[in-house]
């Protein structure tokens, strides 16, 4: 009997799906009243649920910012948990509107997979963590070390490259997940644990004695992580790109969630701020958004720096320094094109 | 020399039975016979005692000294150090998150919670409609709910916030009981038949008329078939059922873009919705999670795979080559590929075959794949049962003049299924545990949730406590299934071994 219900629901689902596919992503989101954001199932600092099931984190905040820009409501987001295997197909198949899930921007993903990386919200790189009593100060001294490494990731390939280039040997200890890697490393099954620096920092923060472990200075890969949309709907890609840029630019110009209402009340001396906040020009309308779209984003979510400090900055358990993710004016890589 | 006998003592009463000497009775004797009967056994006993003691000595203090009241792993560690303990489990994570492990992110009935337990702040915030109504601000609503849940105990939220899945599980017990235990009144079987529709309504919500009209439509299709078969024979009846089913649920003309009166089902639902709008808030399947997900997938898989499996087993033994080949191919293909591969097929590959933009419920995909997978295994288990029957049983059925279905129903299957019980339950237990594999296709099963919980800054770095809790949940269910199968075997035992 149950089978027939399944068939019935299937038929109904097929019917509604036929109606939905004719619209642009923006129209779909507005018709649905919520943004479908592909997110990590759980990654410390970037996406994690609190006791009531509300998602929080650095990546989550970008999803919320997009929802504010399009729908005016930071909570109008449905988070779809995606694994590293299912994330790109889910996006391509239209199960999510945007993917913000620590995805590295690579050539083949951008071109061959027919996806668009619209920006970088976190510049990561692969690093190494060792026990400080080993007395190692550089990854080049790791000759003959055992290394815990997650299988099937780009980190595995980067590791092999690094050791080959430096003509030193290592013995891999394959692990399946970050959780397993932490346990193996703590149990002494490997001398070195390698993954993205942000992951290493988050992992080290959970140890009983974080001071007994050091993250080595070498960064052996480029991992620009950013939001991804489908090919073919450039208007939607623009909204996601400029939402991120608005958060970055707001930090550059000193617009914070605390002072944004005041700055948006009347035009300021800086025309760039005025255009960003909509007190001058009609930038929002060019994307089909409201005039004060950036004001809403910054007052609901905060600027890039605020979000960084709230979830992954030095005062959080993850404890990451800004490093490459500082503004270009402070020797970082964050550089928003002008709002003009 | 006459006179009294020279025998000095004659016992005139019976000695009261004396207790056996120490060492020949009770615990001591049992120990001597079972634990210390020889040198080897004594050594093995001592070794085992040592092993058990050393395991318990390290595990029990950790378990029993566990910290229950803390809000983060670091707080747990501080409490442990303050108590001067060497190791202590941090059960506080279970204390805080057990609802999440059970239900995932399934939404609570916040309206009910607010109006019953949080009435004063609700009135202050402007009443139900202002907080939860259609035009309300989502951010304000979530702040209100967070403040409310901080006030309420987890038990209150469990019983009142999650009453829908709870009621569905309680009714599941009621619906399954008459099938499992023949001593219960047969009238309860109607509850079992109605249960799938009630469960779908409780879990997914939406209009009450959705599941109700589906049920009515099915009954109507079967009734039409019965009427036709009474007049025109079995084949015409079967065709009538299929025709009626299509007219009610699927419009065969819809494929070529024809719409109108058919299918009848949406029209009936629409009319009833307009007349009496009754229902619960709809909850999409991507919000299902936790142990509830294992129960939903496991139970539907178990219930659906048994009949499909039996039919496949019969089909594989059929004398009609077409049916036999179809069944053999199905069983071998499904069984020859790992479940995880099928799940990936369900979650990713299927999308390439469906029209772009169509979203075919992820949970439904997984249930279908798990069901097909389990039915292939059940088919082979039942085939084993069929093969175990002596050929005389089949011949006896034939000699009584029974047709194929009657002989299967009355003679062959009751015996074959009885033989297959351990194998069937074995498959079911395996299926239930395999539901954790859905973590790999992005559904939030209990193991996936342990990852999500670990990702929060408070609980990052906690492993054993979460895994132990999940293991206990699964063990409870699997142990019940295994006990039930033993009960059933004893009850159905007719041979005299």
PDB file of N, CA and C in Angstrom, chain B residues 319-374:
ATOM      1  N   UNK B 319       8.273 -21.470 -13.547  1.00  0.00           N
ATOM      2  CA  UNK B 319       8.559 -22.252 -14.752  1.00  0.00           C
ATOM      3  C   UNK B 319       8.434 -21.392 -15.997  1.00  0.00           C
ATOM      4  N   UNK B 320       7.935 -20.145 -15.825  1.00  0.00           N
ATOM      5  CA  UNK B 320       7.822 -19.260 -16.992  1.00  0.00           C
ATOM      6  C   UNK B 320       9.149 -18.534 -17.193  1.00  0.00           C
ATOM      7  N   UNK B 321       9.814 -18.766 -18.334  1.00  0.00           N
ATOM      8  CA  UNK B 321      11.186 -18.258 -18.489  1.00  0.00           C
ATOM      9  C   UNK B 321      11.285 -16.747 -18.362  1.00  0.00           C
ATOM     10  N   UNK B 322      10.324 -15.997 -18.909  1.00  0.00           N
ATOM     11  CA  UNK B 322      10.439 -14.539 -18.881  1.00  0.00           C
ATOM     12  C   UNK B 322      10.474 -14.029 -17.436  1.00  0.00           C
ATOM     13  N   UNK B 323       9.499 -14.502 -16.639  1.00  0.00           N
ATOM     14  CA  UNK B 323       9.439 -14.071 -15.240  1.00  0.00           C
ATOM     15  C   UNK B 323      10.709 -14.481 -14.511  1.00  0.00           C
ATOM     16  N   UNK B 324      11.178 -15.706 -14.782  1.00  0.00           N
ATOM     17  CA  UNK B 324      12.364 -16.181 -14.089  1.00  0.00           C
ATOM     18  C   UNK B 324      13.577 -15.310 -14.426  1.00  0.00           C
ATOM     19  N   UNK B 325      13.732 -14.987 -15.713  1.00  0.00           N
ATOM     20  CA  UNK B 325      14.899 -14.184 -16.107  1.00  0.00           C
ATOM     21  C   UNK B 325      14.844 -12.790 -15.492  1.00  0.00           C
ATOM     22  N   UNK B 326      13.652 -12.202 -15.516  1.00  0.00           N
ATOM     23  CA  UNK B 326      13.531 -10.861 -14.938  1.00  0.00           C
ATOM     24  C   UNK B 326      13.941 -10.895 -13.462  1.00  0.00           C
ATOM     25  N   UNK B 327      13.424 -11.893 -12.742  1.00  0.00           N
ATOM     26  CA  UNK B 327      13.724 -11.967 -11.309  1.00  0.00           C
ATOM     27  C   UNK B 327      15.203 -12.230 -11.063  1.00  0.00           C
ATOM     28  N   UNK B 328      15.763 -13.177 -11.821  1.00  0.00           N
ATOM     29  CA  UNK B 328      17.180 -13.502 -11.631  1.00  0.00           C
ATOM     30  C   UNK B 328      18.042 -12.274 -11.915  1.00  0.00           C
ATOM     31  N   UNK B 329      17.738 -11.586 -13.018  1.00  0.00           N
ATOM     32  CA  UNK B 329      18.540 -10.397 -13.363  1.00  0.00           C
ATOM     33  C   UNK B 329      18.449  -9.359 -12.262  1.00  0.00           C
ATOM     34  N   UNK B 330      17.213  -9.094 -11.828  1.00  0.00           N
ATOM     35  CA  UNK B 330      17.021  -8.079 -10.785  1.00  0.00           C
ATOM     36  C   UNK B 330      17.835  -8.439  -9.548  1.00  0.00           C
ATOM     37  N   UNK B 331      17.670  -9.694  -9.072  1.00  0.00           N
ATOM     38  CA  UNK B 331      18.342 -10.091  -7.830  1.00  0.00           C
ATOM     39  C   UNK B 331      19.852  -9.990  -7.990  1.00  0.00           C
ATOM     40  N   UNK B 332      20.364 -10.508  -9.099  1.00  0.00           N
ATOM     41  CA  UNK B 332      21.825 -10.554  -9.239  1.00  0.00           C
ATOM     42  C   UNK B 332      22.411  -9.154  -9.403  1.00  0.00           C
ATOM     43  N   UNK B 333      21.722  -8.298 -10.155  1.00  0.00           N
ATOM     44  CA  UNK B 333      22.261  -6.947 -10.362  1.00  0.00           C
ATOM     45  C   UNK B 333      22.250  -6.172  -9.048  1.00  0.00           C
ATOM     46  N   UNK B 334      21.107  -6.204  -8.355  1.00  0.00           N
ATOM     47  CA  UNK B 334      21.000  -5.435  -7.107  1.00  0.00           C
ATOM     48  C   UNK B 334      21.982  -5.965  -6.066  1.00  0.00           C
ATOM     49  N   UNK B 335      22.072  -7.309  -5.992  1.00  0.00           N
ATOM     50  CA  UNK B 335      22.888  -7.896  -4.946  1.00  0.00           C
ATOM     51  C   UNK B 335      24.378  -7.818  -5.266  1.00  0.00           C
ATOM     52  N   UNK B 336      24.675  -7.668  -6.545  1.00  0.00           N
ATOM     53  CA  UNK B 336      26.077  -7.686  -6.937  1.00  0.00           C
ATOM     54  C   UNK B 336      26.784  -6.352  -6.770  1.00  0.00           C
ATOM     55  N   UNK B 337      26.037  -5.324  -6.383  1.00  0.00           N
ATOM     56  CA  UNK B 337      26.626  -3.987  -6.258  1.00  0.00           C
ATOM     57  C   UNK B 337      26.451  -3.533  -4.804  1.00  0.00           C
ATOM     58  N   UNK B 338      27.485  -2.936  -4.200  1.00  0.00           N
ATOM     59  CA  UNK B 338      27.369  -2.537  -2.795  1.00  0.00           C
ATOM     60  C   UNK B 338      26.263  -1.499  -2.582  1.00  0.00           C
ATOM     61  N   UNK B 339      25.677  -1.530  -1.395  1.00  0.00           N
ATOM     62  CA  UNK B 339      24.589  -0.605  -1.083  1.00  0.00           C
ATOM     63  C   UNK B 339      25.029   0.843  -1.224  1.00  0.00           C
ATOM     64  N   UNK B 340      26.274   1.110  -0.824  1.00  0.00           N
ATOM     65  CA  UNK B 340      26.743   2.496  -0.862  1.00  0.00           C
ATOM     66  C   UNK B 340      26.760   3.026  -2.291  1.00  0.00           C
ATOM     67  N   UNK B 341      27.062   2.123  -3.237  1.00  0.00           N
ATOM     68  CA  UNK B 341      27.049   2.538  -4.642  1.00  0.00           C
ATOM     69  C   UNK B 341      25.626   2.869  -5.073  1.00  0.00           C
ATOM     70  N   UNK B 342      24.675   2.026  -4.641  1.00  0.00           N
ATOM     71  CA  UNK B 342      23.283   2.302  -4.996  1.00  0.00           C
ATOM     72  C   UNK B 342      22.826   3.618  -4.391  1.00  0.00           C
ATOM     73  N   UNK B 343      23.300   3.905  -3.187  1.00  0.00           N
ATOM     74  CA  UNK B 343      22.892   5.167  -2.561  1.00  0.00           C
ATOM     75  C   UNK B 343      23.446   6.350  -3.344  1.00  0.00           C
ATOM     76  N   UNK B 344      24.672   6.218  -3.826  1.00  0.00           N
ATOM     77  CA  UNK B 344      25.229   7.299  -4.639  1.00  0.00           C
ATOM     78  C   UNK B 344      24.457   7.431  -5.940  1.00  0.00           C
ATOM     79  N   UNK B 345      24.066   6.272  -6.492  1.00  0.00           N
ATOM     80  CA  UNK B 345      23.236   6.323  -7.703  1.00  0.00           C
ATOM     81  C   UNK B 345      21.971   7.103  -7.396  1.00  0.00           C
ATOM     82  N   UNK B 346      21.368   6.781  -6.226  1.00  0.00           N
ATOM     83  CA  UNK B 346      20.121   7.443  -5.871  1.00  0.00           C
ATOM     84  C   UNK B 346      20.327   8.935  -5.687  1.00  0.00           C
ATOM     85  N   UNK B 347      21.473   9.305  -5.104  1.00  0.00           N
ATOM     86  CA  UNK B 347      21.602  10.713  -4.738  1.00  0.00           C
ATOM     87  C   UNK B 347      22.188  11.553  -5.859  1.00  0.00           C
ATOM     88  N   UNK B 348      22.995  10.968  -6.745  1.00  0.00           N
ATOM     89  CA  UNK B 348      23.626  11.812  -7.760  1.00  0.00           C
ATOM     90  C   UNK B 348      23.243  11.416  -9.185  1.00  0.00           C
ATOM     91  N   UNK B 349      23.408  10.121  -9.518  1.00  0.00           N
ATOM     92  CA  UNK B 349      23.228   9.739 -10.918  1.00  0.00           C
ATOM     93  C   UNK B 349      21.796   9.916 -11.394  1.00  0.00           C
ATOM     94  N   UNK B 350      20.831   9.626 -10.486  1.00  0.00           N
ATOM     95  CA  UNK B 350      19.425   9.706 -10.887  1.00  0.00           C
ATOM     96  C   UNK B 350      19.092  11.074 -11.457  1.00  0.00           C
ATOM     97  N   UNK B 351      19.790  12.111 -10.934  1.00  0.00           N
ATOM     98  CA  UNK B 351      19.463  13.475 -11.361  1.00  0.00           C
ATOM     99  C   UNK B 351      19.734  13.679 -12.841  1.00  0.00           C
ATOM    100  N   UNK B 352      20.718  12.940 -13.376  1.00  0.00           N
ATOM    101  CA  UNK B 352      21.035  13.126 -14.780  1.00  0.00           C
ATOM    102  C   UNK B 352      19.938  12.570 -15.677  1.00  0.00           C
ATOM    103  N   UNK B 353      19.137  11.640 -15.131  1.00  0.00           N
ATOM    104  CA  UNK B 353      18.081  11.049 -15.953  1.00  0.00           C
ATOM    105  C   UNK B 353      16.765  11.789 -15.799  1.00  0.00           C
ATOM    106  N   UNK B 354      16.658  12.607 -14.746  1.00  0.00           N
ATOM    107  CA  UNK B 354      15.411  13.325 -14.521  1.00  0.00           C
ATOM    108  C   UNK B 354      15.503  14.679 -15.211  1.00  0.00           C
ATOM    109  N   UNK B 355      14.359  15.290 -15.524  1.00  0.00           N
ATOM    110  CA  UNK B 355      14.410  16.617 -16.147  1.00  0.00           C
ATOM    111  C   UNK B 355      15.103  17.610 -15.230  1.00  0.00           C
ATOM    112  N   UNK B 356      15.907  18.549 -15.797  1.00  0.00           N
ATOM    113  CA  UNK B 356      16.653  19.486 -14.958  1.00  0.00           C
ATOM    114  C   UNK B 356      15.711  20.321 -14.106  1.00  0.00           C
ATOM    115  N   UNK B 357      16.126  20.580 -12.874  1.00  0.00           N
ATOM    116  CA  UNK B 357      15.310  21.402 -11.999  1.00  0.00           C
ATOM    117  C   UNK B 357      14.296  20.611 -11.208  1.00  0.00           C
ATOM    118  N   UNK B 358      14.046  19.343 -11.627  1.00  0.00           N
ATOM    119  CA  UNK B 358      13.086  18.566 -10.858  1.00  0.00           C
ATOM    120  C   UNK B 358      13.782  18.040  -9.621  1.00  0.00           C
ATOM    121  N   UNK B 359      13.117  18.143  -8.490  1.00  0.00           N
ATOM    122  CA  UNK B 359      13.719  17.617  -7.274  1.00  0.00           C
ATOM    123  C   UNK B 359      12.878  16.449  -6.805  1.00  0.00           C
ATOM    124  N   UNK B 360      13.495  15.303  -6.825  1.00  0.00           N
ATOM    125  CA  UNK B 360      12.846  14.068  -6.442  1.00  0.00           C
ATOM    126  C   UNK B 360      13.347  13.787  -5.047  1.00  0.00           C
ATOM    127  N   UNK B 361      12.440  13.904  -4.111  1.00  0.00           N
ATOM    128  CA  UNK B 361      12.734  13.808  -2.691  1.00  0.00           C
ATOM    129  C   UNK B 361      13.885  12.849  -2.335  1.00  0.00           C
ATOM    130  N   UNK B 362      14.916  13.373  -1.665  1.00  0.00           N
ATOM    131  CA  UNK B 362      16.106  12.573  -1.374  1.00  0.00           C
ATOM    132  C   UNK B 362      15.770  11.389  -0.476  1.00  0.00           C
ATOM    133  N   UNK B 363      14.910  11.608   0.506  1.00  0.00           N
ATOM    134  CA  UNK B 363      14.554  10.538   1.434  1.00  0.00           C
ATOM    135  C   UNK B 363      13.821   9.422   0.708  1.00  0.00           C
ATOM    136  N   UNK B 364      12.926   9.827  -0.205  1.00  0.00           N
ATOM    137  CA  UNK B 364      12.160   8.848  -0.967  1.00  0.00           C
ATOM    138  C   UNK B 364      13.099   8.003  -1.834  1.00  0.00           C
ATOM    139  N   UNK B 365      14.063   8.675  -2.463  1.00  0.00           N
ATOM    140  CA  UNK B 365      15.038   7.946  -3.288  1.00  0.00           C
ATOM    141  C   UNK B 365      15.745   6.896  -2.462  1.00  0.00           C
ATOM    142  N   UNK B 366      16.182   7.307  -1.252  1.00  0.00           N
ATOM    143  CA  UNK B 366      16.926   6.373  -0.415  1.00  0.00           C
ATOM    144  C   UNK B 366      16.035   5.221   0.022  1.00  0.00           C
ATOM    145  N   UNK B 367      14.774   5.519   0.393  1.00  0.00           N
ATOM    146  CA  UNK B 367      13.873   4.446   0.839  1.00  0.00           C
ATOM    147  C   UNK B 367      13.680   3.433  -0.291  1.00  0.00           C
ATOM    148  N   UNK B 368      13.479   3.939  -1.510  1.00  0.00           N
ATOM    149  CA  UNK B 368      13.263   3.026  -2.637  1.00  0.00           C
ATOM    150  C   UNK B 368      14.495   2.145  -2.853  1.00  0.00           C
ATOM    151  N   UNK B 369      15.670   2.755  -2.858  1.00  0.00           N
ATOM    152  CA  UNK B 369      16.893   1.986  -3.106  1.00  0.00           C
ATOM    153  C   UNK B 369      17.142   0.971  -1.993  1.00  0.00           C
ATOM    154  N   UNK B 370      16.951   1.373  -0.743  1.00  0.00           N
ATOM    155  CA  UNK B 370      17.178   0.465   0.377  1.00  0.00           C
ATOM    156  C   UNK B 370      16.194  -0.687   0.297  1.00  0.00           C
ATOM    157  N   UNK B 371      14.944  -0.387  -0.079  1.00  0.00           N
ATOM    158  CA  UNK B 371      13.935  -1.435  -0.195  1.00  0.00           C
ATOM    159  C   UNK B 371      14.315  -2.442  -1.279  1.00  0.00           C
ATOM    160  N   UNK B 372      14.714  -1.935  -2.445  1.00  0.00           N
ATOM    161  CA  UNK B 372      15.089  -2.842  -3.532  1.00  0.00           C
ATOM    162  C   UNK B 372      16.278  -3.700  -3.111  1.00  0.00           C
ATOM    163  N   UNK B 373      17.234  -3.068  -2.443  1.00  0.00           N
ATOM    164  CA  UNK B 373      18.424  -3.797  -2.022  1.00  0.00           C
ATOM    165  C   UNK B 373      18.056  -4.919  -1.060  1.00  0.00           C
ATOM    166  N   UNK B 374      17.231  -4.567  -0.045  1.00  0.00           N
ATOM    167  CA  UNK B 374      16.873  -5.578   0.950  1.00  0.00           C
ATOM    168  C   UNK B 374      16.016  -6.663   0.323  1.00  0.00           C
TER     169      UNK B 374
END
